[in-house]
């Protein structure tokens, strides 16, 4: 206890410079704790969302004449899922679902606030919600604030397909916010993008003003303080900074949650209470961070306690040991093994082993990068200092040779940022494959029933869509007991057809052709067979008989396509003023999720009640992918904040520590231009080496992750330019940030003896 009090007294009475460094440690620690709290709160946000969804799940009851019936419909409004629960109240109504006061009577509707806003914009949505809106669903009955959800009261005779319900609340959620397999990907990504850089950042914050503190601790050791006492004195300062930083960081997170929860992220919004700090999160931040600072502080005092004379006399330090490179070699061994399997096109099938080895490789490579930087900086600096004839470069390399640990403090955060960015790119590539695997286009089927000519034309010209056609199904007598053969017809020109398929052969504009998909039997719709198609002319309807011709057009469709075999009709086949009955508009666009959402939102704006068939893709799945991408984007922003904060905190601390050395060189006649060149070279060289290593190891680690993910893409070449640009930008920012380290004032008092 005596040593701890001594450490606090030294902290408060050691001058303005040391107090400034202490507050810098507190500020850096608070940023790290704020990021840590944000990452730890993400699971609780998703759990709270799923808990409210489970609380409204219907419980199946016994069939009886007086039972309450329930029917759930999940549709799409644009790119968002729309949930409707139809309830027919029985004699013994169960407890209402959360968020509404009672089970609605026939004709009564309760809607979510977001759905009410959509109804105000699009009155056509009222056709999906038969009845009168009596109130809004409370937050306890909604998964998230942007959810489109409604409870609709019906009569029992209106729900012939309904099931009896005994109550609400289930043990399992049917539609989780994020699927468990996708959640594992998210955890892996956040660990690599945020947690590993965060651990390094907190360690760097605990080692600020290391040189000054080591000299002070060596003086205490020479005055008779024991080795353990010296370690405790040093730990007292780091623990005090970590504890204050943890408290400040939790307060920062509270303020950030209050703002971001109300504004939301693209694709994700939550209630403020969902992001509230839990006891576990507070315990991890308030106990774990000071505990980490304790061990870092005790370890940092080992040199001064073991050899205080060498510390006070500024003896030449021993070169850093290369044992940290073993971690990098071990991690790259795993990564290289998977990359070799990818080159041989033999991806591993044992996902259980890969799920352990790949995260282990990420941790090993990330840790190895940080611990290898001082070794590389020392050896490269010594070699360059002995061979260069430049004074600024020679001074910079000699300083890096003497203090290789400075490379770790300044460059590690930015190096890990580039490494984590490469890893995040791999996760995004895999998520894109999961949401839309192995295809180059997305098809849509939109029913045109109830849509006039103007709306049909607007749908065909939607922004984002690159092709359109109209599909018909031949008329069949509904009163006939005999089976009647039917056929599909596609109304399109050859140019329109070419936009919908991968390849076509034999198409002629203006001719009725037999449409044949490659791989299907050719005896379908034999030539000479006649099929009737119903046309509408105002209130009247008539039949258009089409005979199957001999001439065919062969098309090679995509793996997931809305084009069916049948007939290809030119637009001139339909008489002027007539419109096909029961027609379906077929659209196609790029499979890019942003384009798909744009097209779906466009359809929702023109025909809000249309039941859109998104061929091969699930709207709820798209919503989950949007949530994951929002969380991953938030993680990348946190990683960027951590990397930049690590650099700013380290470079500021280094400027304070280097003032005495810069002053001595100035008094010896060194010009400010030379000193600025020295400072830039000291920062840029280890950073450039680290970034080059991070680029290589990051891309290989990303490839190993993609190889084990089960997708078709193993090598993400499109992400290389972004990484190179990011690395170049990091070097430029670091070089510019090193320039203010040399001031215009010369203060000889800084080089006085302690």
XYZ file of C-alpha atoms in Angstrom:
754
model
C 0.000 0.000 0.000
C 2.900 2.354 0.757
C 4.277 1.922 -2.754
C 0.882 2.609 -4.308
C 0.523 5.853 -2.363
C 4.071 6.794 -3.359
C 3.218 6.238 -6.990
C 0.192 8.518 -6.708
C 2.233 11.216 -4.931
C 4.870 11.076 -7.661
C 2.118 11.393 -10.227
C 0.604 14.518 -8.665
C 3.865 16.197 -7.738
C 6.136 15.422 -10.671
C 5.505 18.512 -12.720
C 3.139 19.790 -15.362
C 4.610 17.611 -18.128
C 4.010 14.348 -16.294
C 0.480 15.386 -15.369
C -0.169 16.190 -19.035
C 1.087 12.713 -19.990
C -1.130 11.192 -17.325
C -4.212 12.890 -18.727
C -3.135 11.745 -22.187
C -3.107 8.166 -20.873
C -6.569 8.717 -19.396
C -7.908 10.118 -22.674
C -6.421 7.315 -24.748
C -7.739 4.699 -22.319
C -11.228 6.244 -22.408
C -11.361 5.982 -26.206
C -10.325 2.351 -25.999
C -12.884 1.554 -23.278
C -15.626 3.298 -25.263
C -14.829 1.107 -28.280
C -14.656 -1.984 -26.076
C -18.051 -1.213 -24.529
C -19.540 -0.755 -28.011
C -18.281 -4.173 -29.140
C -19.433 -5.892 -25.944
C -22.900 -4.327 -26.245
C -23.587 -5.585 -29.775
C -24.701 -9.086 -28.581
C -27.063 -7.545 -26.018
C -28.636 -5.357 -28.741
C -29.290 -8.424 -30.890
C -30.512 -10.454 -27.895
C -32.954 -7.733 -26.848
C -34.263 -7.593 -30.390
C -34.767 -11.364 -30.513
C -36.324 -11.408 -27.015
C -39.093 -9.026 -28.060
C -39.663 -11.048 -31.220
C -39.953 -14.257 -29.179
C -42.413 -12.612 -26.777
C -44.917 -12.071 -29.602
C -44.605 -15.519 -31.202
C -48.001 -17.295 -31.058
C -48.408 -20.475 -29.016
C -50.459 -23.147 -30.752
C -53.543 -24.107 -28.707
C -56.218 -26.770 -28.879
C -58.706 -26.669 -31.710
C -62.136 -25.653 -30.452
C -65.166 -23.729 -31.624
C -64.379 -20.770 -29.384
C -60.609 -20.629 -29.877
C -58.845 -17.519 -31.105
C -57.405 -18.003 -34.591
C -54.157 -16.595 -35.896
C -52.551 -16.316 -39.315
C -49.139 -14.713 -39.963
C -48.198 -13.291 -43.363
C -44.666 -12.154 -44.191
C -44.476 -10.005 -47.301
C -42.160 -7.320 -48.629
C -42.646 -3.591 -48.847
C -39.838 -2.513 -51.083
C -36.623 -3.913 -49.639
C -38.081 -4.258 -46.121
C -40.055 -7.207 -44.742
C -43.666 -6.488 -43.806
C -45.219 -8.671 -41.099
C -48.994 -8.960 -40.667
C -50.695 -10.995 -37.950
C -54.414 -11.666 -38.527
C -56.324 -12.484 -35.332
C -59.918 -13.715 -35.014
C -60.954 -13.267 -31.402
C -62.730 -16.232 -29.820
C -64.901 -16.631 -26.736
C -61.906 -17.003 -24.445
C -59.351 -14.571 -25.810
C -55.762 -15.080 -24.606
C -53.567 -12.359 -23.180
C -52.770 -9.897 -25.967
C -49.306 -9.905 -27.544
C -46.846 -7.345 -26.179
C -47.288 -3.806 -27.392
C -51.101 -3.711 -27.815
C -53.779 -3.400 -25.104
C -56.071 -6.198 -26.335
C -56.620 -8.783 -29.014
C -58.156 -6.667 -31.793
C -61.814 -7.031 -32.685
C -62.848 -7.474 -36.324
C -61.969 -4.368 -38.310
C -59.472 -3.063 -35.734
C -55.830 -2.648 -36.735
C -52.727 -1.887 -34.659
C -49.632 -0.855 -36.615
C -46.025 -0.035 -35.828
C -44.978 3.646 -35.959
C -42.832 3.007 -39.013
C -45.752 1.344 -40.837
C -47.990 4.285 -39.928
C -45.481 6.630 -41.579
C -45.432 4.407 -44.678
C -49.244 4.434 -44.823
C -49.267 8.214 -44.649
C -46.922 8.324 -47.667
C -48.593 5.475 -49.579
C -52.367 5.281 -48.998
C -52.431 2.175 -51.186
C -50.985 0.191 -48.290
C -54.383 0.310 -46.583
C -55.454 -2.450 -48.968
C -53.099 -4.803 -47.127
C -54.531 -3.757 -43.752
C -58.331 -4.196 -43.895
C -59.847 -2.216 -41.066
C -59.370 0.998 -39.145
C -56.136 1.834 -37.350
C -56.927 2.268 -33.666
C -53.443 2.617 -32.198
C -49.719 2.033 -32.457
C -47.767 -0.993 -31.286
C -45.515 -0.176 -28.330
C -41.740 -0.726 -28.313
C -42.097 -3.925 -26.252
C -43.918 -5.525 -29.186
C -41.443 -4.605 -31.919
C -38.028 -5.988 -32.727
C -36.640 -2.568 -33.679
C -37.960 0.965 -34.302
C -37.956 0.595 -38.110
C -39.992 -2.614 -38.184
C -43.066 -2.810 -40.445
C -45.587 -4.815 -38.418
C -49.349 -4.921 -37.852
C -52.042 -6.801 -35.912
C -55.325 -7.059 -37.830
C -58.638 -8.129 -36.293
C -60.781 -10.455 -38.426
C -63.910 -12.611 -38.150
C -63.512 -16.349 -37.726
C -65.063 -17.059 -41.124
C -62.407 -14.814 -42.703
C -59.542 -17.010 -41.425
C -60.269 -20.514 -42.728
C -56.528 -21.293 -42.728
C -55.869 -19.846 -39.273
C -54.571 -21.902 -36.376
C -55.808 -21.718 -32.810
C -53.649 -19.744 -30.452
C -53.442 -20.192 -26.661
C -51.162 -17.235 -25.966
C -48.040 -15.445 -27.047
C -44.410 -16.077 -26.218
C -41.995 -18.761 -27.425
C -38.717 -20.259 -26.279
C -37.106 -19.888 -29.694
C -37.226 -17.100 -32.223
C -38.353 -18.079 -35.709
C -36.703 -15.128 -37.471
C -33.601 -14.048 -35.530
C -31.991 -10.703 -36.185
C -28.886 -12.563 -37.369
C -28.651 -16.277 -38.113
C -26.285 -18.201 -35.795
C -23.901 -19.083 -38.635
C -23.784 -15.476 -39.794
C -23.370 -14.330 -36.198
C -20.234 -16.475 -35.954
C -18.843 -14.627 -38.981
C -19.665 -11.334 -37.289
C -17.941 -12.334 -34.050
C -14.864 -13.410 -35.969
C -14.773 -10.155 -37.911
C -15.215 -7.942 -34.856
C -12.506 -9.837 -33.002
C -10.053 -9.244 -35.843
C -11.128 -5.704 -36.706
C -11.648 -4.281 -33.221
C -10.530 -6.427 -30.303
C -6.961 -7.208 -31.402
C -6.128 -3.550 -32.245
C -7.919 -2.542 -29.048
C -5.727 -4.754 -26.854
C -2.618 -3.268 -28.467
C -3.965 0.261 -28.101
C -4.716 -0.152 -24.382
C -1.245 -1.598 -23.871
C 0.304 1.346 -25.716
C -1.669 3.802 -23.564
C -0.361 2.078 -20.449
C 3.240 2.473 -21.687
C 3.129 6.194 -22.437
C 6.063 8.300 -21.169
C 7.946 5.039 -20.688
C 11.458 6.537 -20.867
C 10.758 9.268 -18.310
C 9.081 6.903 -15.914
C 11.826 4.298 -16.216
C 14.488 6.858 -15.237
C 12.366 7.967 -12.303
C 11.837 4.367 -11.178
C 15.553 3.665 -11.479
C 16.224 6.589 -9.109
C 13.782 5.087 -6.588
C 15.512 1.716 -6.877
C 18.899 3.350 -6.196
C 17.384 5.015 -3.120
C 16.676 1.589 -1.654
C 13.177 0.659 -2.862
C 12.747 -3.069 -3.513
C 12.185 -4.541 -6.950
C 8.555 -5.354 -6.186
C 8.130 -1.892 -4.694
C 9.388 -0.287 -7.900
C 6.950 -2.380 -9.903
C 4.081 -1.375 -7.647
C 4.963 2.323 -7.894
C 4.871 2.124 -11.688
C 1.684 0.075 -11.665
C -0.032 2.642 -9.427
C 0.176 5.306 -12.138
C -0.952 3.030 -14.953
C -3.824 1.575 -12.905
C -4.999 5.050 -11.861
C -4.960 6.172 -15.498
C -6.731 3.007 -16.650
C -9.422 3.297 -13.973
C -10.145 6.953 -14.721
C -10.063 6.171 -18.435
C -12.530 3.310 -17.937
C -14.982 5.540 -16.073
C -14.642 8.281 -18.686
C -14.948 5.736 -21.519
C -18.201 4.325 -20.130
C -19.577 7.861 -19.898
C -18.507 8.470 -23.515
C -20.248 5.276 -24.623
C -23.446 6.307 -22.799
C -23.480 9.605 -24.694
C -22.701 7.910 -28.016
C -25.474 5.339 -27.487
C -28.005 8.086 -26.726
C -27.204 9.758 -30.048
C -26.586 6.816 -32.393
C -29.607 4.816 -31.163
C -31.892 7.682 -32.146
C -30.185 8.346 -35.480
C -29.446 4.712 -36.367
C -26.969 3.088 -38.709
C -27.647 2.210 -42.365
C -29.708 -0.980 -42.117
C -29.792 -1.071 -38.302
C -31.616 0.843 -35.601
C -32.207 -0.048 -31.979
C -33.882 1.321 -28.887
C -31.750 3.275 -26.424
C -32.379 0.715 -23.666
C -31.098 -2.101 -25.910
C -27.663 -0.496 -25.959
C -27.589 0.256 -22.224
C -24.502 -0.844 -20.338
C -24.890 -4.244 -18.726
C -23.260 -5.380 -15.505
C -20.966 -7.704 -17.456
C -19.795 -4.940 -19.773
C -19.143 -2.572 -16.872
C -17.260 -5.286 -14.972
C -15.055 -6.079 -17.968
C -14.247 -2.406 -18.528
C -13.795 -1.368 -14.879
C -11.891 -4.482 -13.814
C -10.305 -5.866 -16.967
C -8.710 -2.626 -18.199
C -7.050 -1.699 -14.857
C -5.940 -5.321 -14.533
C -4.313 -5.158 -17.963
C -2.660 -1.876 -16.969
C -1.389 -3.487 -13.751
C 0.439 -6.260 -15.602
C 1.738 -3.863 -18.260
C 2.943 -1.473 -15.556
C 4.704 -4.191 -13.584
C 6.377 -5.487 -16.732
C 7.455 -2.007 -17.815
C 9.291 -1.465 -14.550
C 11.327 -4.646 -14.815
C 14.248 -3.043 -16.625
C 14.629 -0.145 -14.157
C 14.294 -2.447 -11.149
C 16.803 -5.012 -12.419
C 19.548 -2.633 -13.614
C 18.955 0.928 -12.352
C 22.518 2.171 -13.016
C 22.315 1.292 -16.689
C 19.002 3.099 -16.898
C 20.232 6.272 -15.212
C 23.401 6.389 -17.299
C 21.471 5.729 -20.530
C 23.417 2.587 -21.311
C 23.017 1.015 -24.732
C 19.990 -1.246 -24.648
C 20.092 -4.818 -25.818
C 18.580 -5.515 -29.236
C 14.960 -6.717 -29.066
C 14.489 -10.428 -29.069
C 12.982 -12.115 -32.074
C 10.720 -14.509 -30.190
C 7.682 -12.499 -31.294
C 8.444 -13.517 -34.877
C 7.595 -17.098 -33.876
C 3.958 -16.070 -33.496
C 3.992 -14.547 -36.975
C 5.648 -17.637 -38.451
C 3.153 -19.959 -36.750
C 0.170 -17.941 -37.938
C 1.489 -17.652 -41.477
C 2.115 -21.396 -41.509
C -1.613 -21.997 -41.042
C -2.481 -19.301 -43.573
C -0.027 -20.625 -46.165
C -1.409 -24.144 -45.793
C -4.927 -23.004 -46.602
C -3.695 -20.860 -49.502
C -1.918 -23.871 -51.005
C -5.172 -25.854 -50.778
C -6.914 -22.989 -52.552
C -4.340 -22.955 -55.368
C -4.811 -26.715 -55.782
C -8.598 -26.173 -55.792
C -9.005 -28.516 -52.860
C -10.630 -26.386 -50.152
C -10.895 -28.074 -46.736
C -14.219 -29.671 -45.889
C -13.734 -30.060 -42.153
C -15.319 -26.811 -41.027
C -14.930 -27.645 -37.328
C -11.139 -27.656 -37.586
C -11.103 -24.561 -39.799
C -13.338 -22.655 -37.377
C -10.587 -23.078 -34.778
C -7.490 -22.727 -36.938
C -8.483 -19.615 -38.900
C -9.295 -17.434 -35.835
C -6.109 -18.749 -34.195
C -4.151 -17.763 -37.308
C -5.643 -14.259 -37.231
C -4.648 -13.793 -33.583
C -1.167 -15.181 -34.181
C -0.536 -13.082 -37.280
C -1.920 -9.900 -35.693
C 0.117 -10.373 -32.512
C 3.181 -11.389 -34.502
C 2.942 -8.229 -36.606
C 3.048 -6.040 -33.510
C 5.880 -7.924 -31.808
C 7.956 -8.218 -34.986
C 7.949 -4.486 -35.739
C 10.713 -3.572 -33.205
C 12.935 -6.385 -34.470
C 12.565 -5.359 -38.101
C 12.992 -1.681 -37.236
C 16.180 -2.352 -35.252
C 17.880 -4.530 -37.854
C 16.884 -2.416 -40.820
C 17.883 0.807 -39.047
C 21.306 -0.558 -38.083
C 22.001 -1.665 -41.633
C 20.855 1.602 -43.200
C 22.718 3.748 -40.639
C 25.973 2.008 -41.518
C 25.569 2.422 -45.256
C 23.895 5.800 -45.749
C 25.751 9.045 -46.326
C 22.786 11.272 -45.479
C 22.937 13.085 -42.148
C 19.147 13.198 -41.513
C 18.704 9.541 -42.478
C 21.733 8.498 -40.418
C 20.463 10.324 -37.313
C 16.980 8.848 -37.749
C 18.266 5.308 -38.174
C 20.596 5.572 -35.164
C 17.696 6.745 -33.008
C 15.510 3.849 -34.204
C 18.399 1.496 -33.526
C 18.711 2.755 -29.947
C 14.923 2.926 -29.312
C 13.269 0.236 -31.459
C 10.300 0.174 -29.075
C 9.197 3.575 -30.329
C 8.292 1.903 -33.621
C 5.942 -0.377 -31.719
C 4.148 2.488 -30.015
C 3.776 4.757 -33.047
C 3.247 2.332 -35.919
C 1.454 -0.655 -34.404
C -2.022 0.885 -34.393
C -1.885 1.945 -38.054
C -0.330 -1.356 -39.133
C -3.091 -3.329 -37.440
C -5.646 -1.008 -39.043
C -4.504 -2.001 -42.540
C -4.360 -5.674 -41.539
C -7.895 -5.508 -40.111
C -9.187 -3.702 -43.222
C -8.017 -6.579 -45.406
C -9.736 -9.043 -43.105
C -12.965 -7.025 -43.193
C -12.872 -7.082 -46.991
C -12.840 -10.877 -46.887
C -15.854 -10.945 -44.587
C -17.774 -8.635 -46.945
C -16.903 -10.834 -49.918
C -18.198 -13.910 -48.092
C -21.385 -12.135 -47.014
C -22.052 -11.123 -50.619
C -21.651 -14.760 -51.650
C -24.031 -15.868 -48.917
C -26.687 -13.330 -49.869
C -26.389 -13.932 -53.624
C -24.131 -16.874 -54.567
C -22.757 -17.600 -58.023
C -24.823 -15.278 -60.168
C -24.322 -12.162 -62.238
C -27.864 -10.806 -62.174
C -30.994 -10.580 -60.048
C -34.470 -11.213 -61.475
C -37.800 -9.931 -60.139
C -41.397 -10.972 -60.857
C -44.004 -8.258 -60.235
C -47.741 -9.014 -60.790
C -49.423 -6.351 -62.935
C -52.976 -7.022 -61.714
C -54.550 -3.689 -60.799
C -51.690 -1.688 -62.328
C -52.700 0.694 -65.086
C -50.611 1.374 -68.185
C -48.825 4.308 -66.543
C -47.713 2.295 -63.525
C -46.698 -0.643 -65.708
C -44.540 1.658 -67.808
C -43.012 3.227 -64.677
C -42.173 -0.215 -63.300
C -40.506 -1.224 -66.568
C -38.346 1.926 -66.493
C -37.244 1.667 -62.864
C -33.882 3.124 -61.974
C -31.404 0.303 -61.448
C -33.244 -2.196 -63.674
C -31.441 -3.021 -66.900
C -34.017 -5.229 -68.632
C -37.752 -5.956 -68.584
C -40.367 -8.151 -70.249
C -43.999 -9.178 -69.666
C -44.868 -12.802 -68.941
C -48.298 -14.381 -69.630
C -49.853 -17.719 -68.799
C -52.326 -19.143 -71.271
C -56.002 -19.172 -70.266
C -57.468 -22.304 -68.692
C -61.218 -22.799 -68.109
C -61.610 -22.860 -64.300
C -64.948 -24.721 -64.574
C -63.566 -27.584 -66.632
C -62.850 -30.919 -64.919
C -60.445 -31.998 -67.649
C -56.742 -31.269 -67.527
C -55.775 -28.642 -70.073
C -52.235 -27.992 -71.236
C -51.000 -24.456 -70.671
C -47.999 -22.480 -71.838
C -45.999 -19.418 -70.848
C -45.500 -16.519 -73.239
C -42.911 -13.766 -72.928
C -43.667 -10.427 -74.575
C -40.276 -8.945 -75.467
C -38.039 -7.862 -78.302
C -34.765 -9.647 -79.000
C -32.878 -6.830 -77.285
C -35.052 -7.172 -74.172
C -34.617 -10.944 -74.166
C -30.841 -10.617 -74.436
C -30.834 -8.568 -71.198
C -32.638 -11.373 -69.347
C -30.541 -14.360 -70.423
C -26.889 -15.273 -70.619
C -26.921 -16.186 -74.315
C -29.526 -16.604 -77.072
C -29.547 -18.050 -80.581
C -32.088 -17.764 -83.403
C -34.024 -14.692 -82.258
C -35.835 -12.657 -84.960
C -37.694 -9.445 -84.164
C -41.341 -9.240 -85.218
C -41.849 -13.037 -85.325
C -43.621 -15.354 -82.902
C -41.004 -17.858 -81.823
C -40.883 -20.970 -79.747
C -38.795 -20.190 -76.643
C -36.610 -23.095 -75.560
C -34.342 -23.074 -72.519
C -31.159 -25.073 -72.957
C -31.262 -28.340 -71.116
C -35.043 -28.800 -71.318
C -36.788 -31.328 -73.575
C -37.790 -30.012 -76.978
C -41.196 -31.768 -77.061
C -42.827 -29.136 -74.849
C -45.427 -26.992 -76.676
C -45.301 -28.951 -79.902
C -45.597 -26.895 -83.122
C -49.175 -26.512 -84.295
C -50.675 -26.438 -80.801
C -52.845 -23.389 -80.115
C -52.987 -21.615 -76.751
C -55.494 -18.882 -75.846
C -54.375 -15.787 -73.931
C -56.864 -13.445 -72.275
C -56.769 -9.758 -73.155
C -58.610 -6.861 -71.525
C -60.008 -3.921 -73.500
C -61.543 -1.650 -70.907
C -64.331 -3.628 -69.201
C -64.414 -6.286 -71.929
C -62.189 -9.306 -72.332
C -61.382 -11.422 -75.340
C -59.060 -14.265 -76.290
C -55.955 -14.101 -78.429
C -55.104 -17.497 -79.930
C -51.422 -18.130 -80.550
C -50.234 -21.137 -82.528
C -46.851 -22.619 -81.584
C -44.538 -22.064 -84.591
C -41.793 -24.321 -85.903
C -39.059 -21.722 -85.538
C -37.351 -21.663 -82.156
C -35.084 -19.364 -80.197
C -32.663 -21.124 -77.851
C -31.657 -19.303 -74.695
C -29.099 -20.122 -72.052
C -30.502 -18.665 -68.833
C -28.690 -17.863 -65.605
C -28.745 -20.340 -62.750
C -31.501 -18.332 -61.040
C -33.746 -16.883 -63.737
C -37.369 -15.778 -64.125
C -37.472 -16.762 -67.824
C -39.562 -19.882 -68.529
C -39.768 -22.011 -71.653
C -42.788 -21.337 -73.852
C -43.449 -18.687 -76.487
C -41.694 -15.441 -77.375
C -44.194 -12.848 -78.597
C -43.171 -9.530 -80.167
C -44.881 -6.486 -78.570
C -46.799 -5.910 -81.833
C -48.751 -9.133 -81.172
C -50.862 -7.347 -78.543
C -53.465 -5.102 -80.251
C -53.436 -1.401 -79.475
C -55.615 -0.541 -76.510
C -55.576 -4.095 -75.156
C -53.720 -5.262 -72.043
C -52.906 -8.860 -71.117
C -54.838 -10.243 -68.147
C -52.915 -11.866 -65.323
C -49.612 -10.534 -66.643
C -46.373 -10.497 -64.669
C -43.568 -8.030 -65.218
C -40.106 -9.603 -65.289
C -37.230 -7.285 -64.344
C -33.512 -7.858 -64.066
C -30.707 -5.896 -62.456
C -27.227 -6.220 -61.060
C -26.948 -8.560 -58.029
C -25.227 -5.843 -56.014
C -27.201 -5.535 -52.741
C -27.375 -1.751 -53.035
C -28.880 -2.008 -56.542
C -31.342 -4.707 -55.443
C -32.531 -2.538 -52.553
C -32.877 0.427 -54.919
C -35.047 -1.581 -57.341
C -37.193 -3.012 -54.530
C -37.698 0.427 -53.027
C -38.683 1.712 -56.465
C -41.259 -1.063 -56.849
C -42.601 -0.299 -53.375
C -43.000 3.352 -54.273
C -44.965 2.627 -57.479
C -46.929 -0.504 -56.472
C -46.805 -0.788 -52.658
C -49.286 -3.683 -52.499
C -47.601 -5.825 -55.161
C -46.246 -9.180 -53.950
C -42.748 -9.086 -55.452
C -41.032 -12.415 -56.104
C -37.305 -11.851 -55.648
C -36.015 -14.835 -57.650
C -33.542 -16.862 -55.609
C -33.225 -14.280 -52.827
C -35.037 -13.814 -49.532
C -36.021 -10.326 -48.380
C -35.577 -11.350 -44.733
C -32.154 -12.711 -45.628
C -31.301 -9.388 -47.250
C -32.424 -7.642 -44.071
C -30.127 -9.862 -41.992
C -27.210 -9.189 -44.325
C -27.938 -5.455 -44.019
C -27.818 -5.758 -40.215
C -24.523 -7.667 -40.336
C -22.987 -5.174 -42.749
C -24.113 -2.305 -40.527
C -22.475 -3.918 -37.508
C -19.363 -4.746 -39.500
C -19.239 -1.180 -40.782
C -19.519 0.068 -37.217
C -16.666 -2.271 -36.279
C -14.511 -0.896 -39.084
C -15.224 2.651 -37.908
C -14.227 1.632 -34.382
C -11.059 0.064 -35.770
C -10.298 3.285 -37.630
C -10.854 5.314 -34.454
C -8.568 2.978 -32.503
C -5.817 3.090 -35.133
C -5.885 6.867 -35.489
C -6.140 7.357 -31.729
C -3.182 5.048 -31.159
C -1.098 7.076 -33.585
C -2.132 10.474 -32.209
C -1.605 9.473 -28.588
C 1.739 7.830 -29.319
C 3.102 10.593 -31.505
C 2.079 13.248 -28.949
C 3.772 11.345 -26.133
C 6.841 10.810 -28.283
C 7.025 14.542 -29.006
C 7.119 15.274 -25.283
C 9.771 12.631 -24.616
C 11.956 13.741 -27.514
C 12.059 17.423 -26.548
C 15.351 17.091 -24.672
C 17.041 15.255 -27.564
C 15.725 17.720 -30.149
C 16.935 20.639 -27.996
C 20.410 19.092 -27.670
C 20.681 18.628 -31.445
C 19.513 22.205 -31.995
C 22.176 23.577 -29.659
C 24.774 21.513 -31.529
C 23.866 23.338 -34.756
C 21.286 21.094 -36.425
C 18.864 23.067 -38.582
C 15.079 22.719 -38.093
C 14.747 21.361 -41.648
C 17.213 18.593 -40.840
C 15.442 17.746 -37.589
C 12.075 17.568 -39.334
C 13.536 15.205 -41.932
C 14.937 13.092 -39.089
C 11.548 12.929 -37.355
C 9.750 11.966 -40.572
C 12.281 9.245 -41.373
C 12.060 7.862 -37.825
C 8.298 7.440 -38.159
C 7.923 6.590 -41.845
C 10.552 3.837 -42.125
C 9.212 1.414 -39.470
C 5.666 2.290 -40.502
C 6.352 1.547 -44.193
C 7.952 -1.788 -43.322
C 5.048 -2.668 -41.057
C 2.444 -1.663 -43.649
C 4.131 -3.731 -46.357
C 4.125 -6.719 -44.036
C 0.503 -6.026 -43.080
C -0.548 -5.873 -46.755
C 1.035 -9.232 -47.586
C -0.071 -11.059 -44.446
C -3.507 -9.413 -44.535
C -4.314 -10.523 -48.082
C -3.058 -14.056 -47.428
C -5.091 -14.256 -44.210
C -8.133 -12.948 -46.063
C -7.671 -15.613 -48.752
C -7.383 -18.385 -46.165
C -10.631 -17.156 -44.608
C -12.399 -17.177 -47.989
C -11.043 -20.628 -48.817
C -12.498 -22.067 -45.616
C -15.785 -20.163 -45.998
C -17.235 -22.468 -48.652
C -17.736 -19.783 -51.300
C -16.590 -19.691 -54.903
C -14.277 -16.663 -54.522
C -10.867 -17.451 -53.026
C -8.780 -14.466 -54.158
C -10.119 -10.959 -53.659
C -8.144 -8.999 -56.215
C -10.630 -6.120 -56.304
C -9.727 -5.098 -52.763
C -5.998 -4.629 -53.416
C -6.207 -1.051 -54.839
C -8.180 0.096 -51.793
C -5.604 -1.397 -49.438
C -2.716 0.173 -51.337
C -4.435 3.540 -51.322
C -5.147 3.198 -47.579
C -1.526 2.282 -46.849
C -0.246 5.223 -48.887
C -2.635 7.560 -47.089
C -1.478 6.241 -43.718
C 2.173 6.928 -44.611
C 1.381 10.473 -45.762
C -0.633 11.225 -42.615
C 2.126 9.811 -40.409
C 4.797 11.875 -42.181
C 2.756 15.072 -41.868
C 1.987 14.289 -38.231
C 5.698 13.994 -37.438
C 6.521 17.507 -38.649
C 5.199 19.465 -35.614
C 7.518 17.495 -33.302
C 10.222 20.104 -33.941
C 9.220 23.470 -32.494
C 10.675 26.899 -33.187
C 11.545 27.690 -29.572
C 14.707 26.339 -27.990
C 14.483 25.729 -24.238
C 17.918 24.723 -22.851
C 16.298 23.928 -19.529
C 14.969 20.720 -21.074
C 18.464 19.166 -21.203
C 19.372 19.832 -17.570
C 20.345 16.814 -15.479
C 17.529 15.142 -13.509
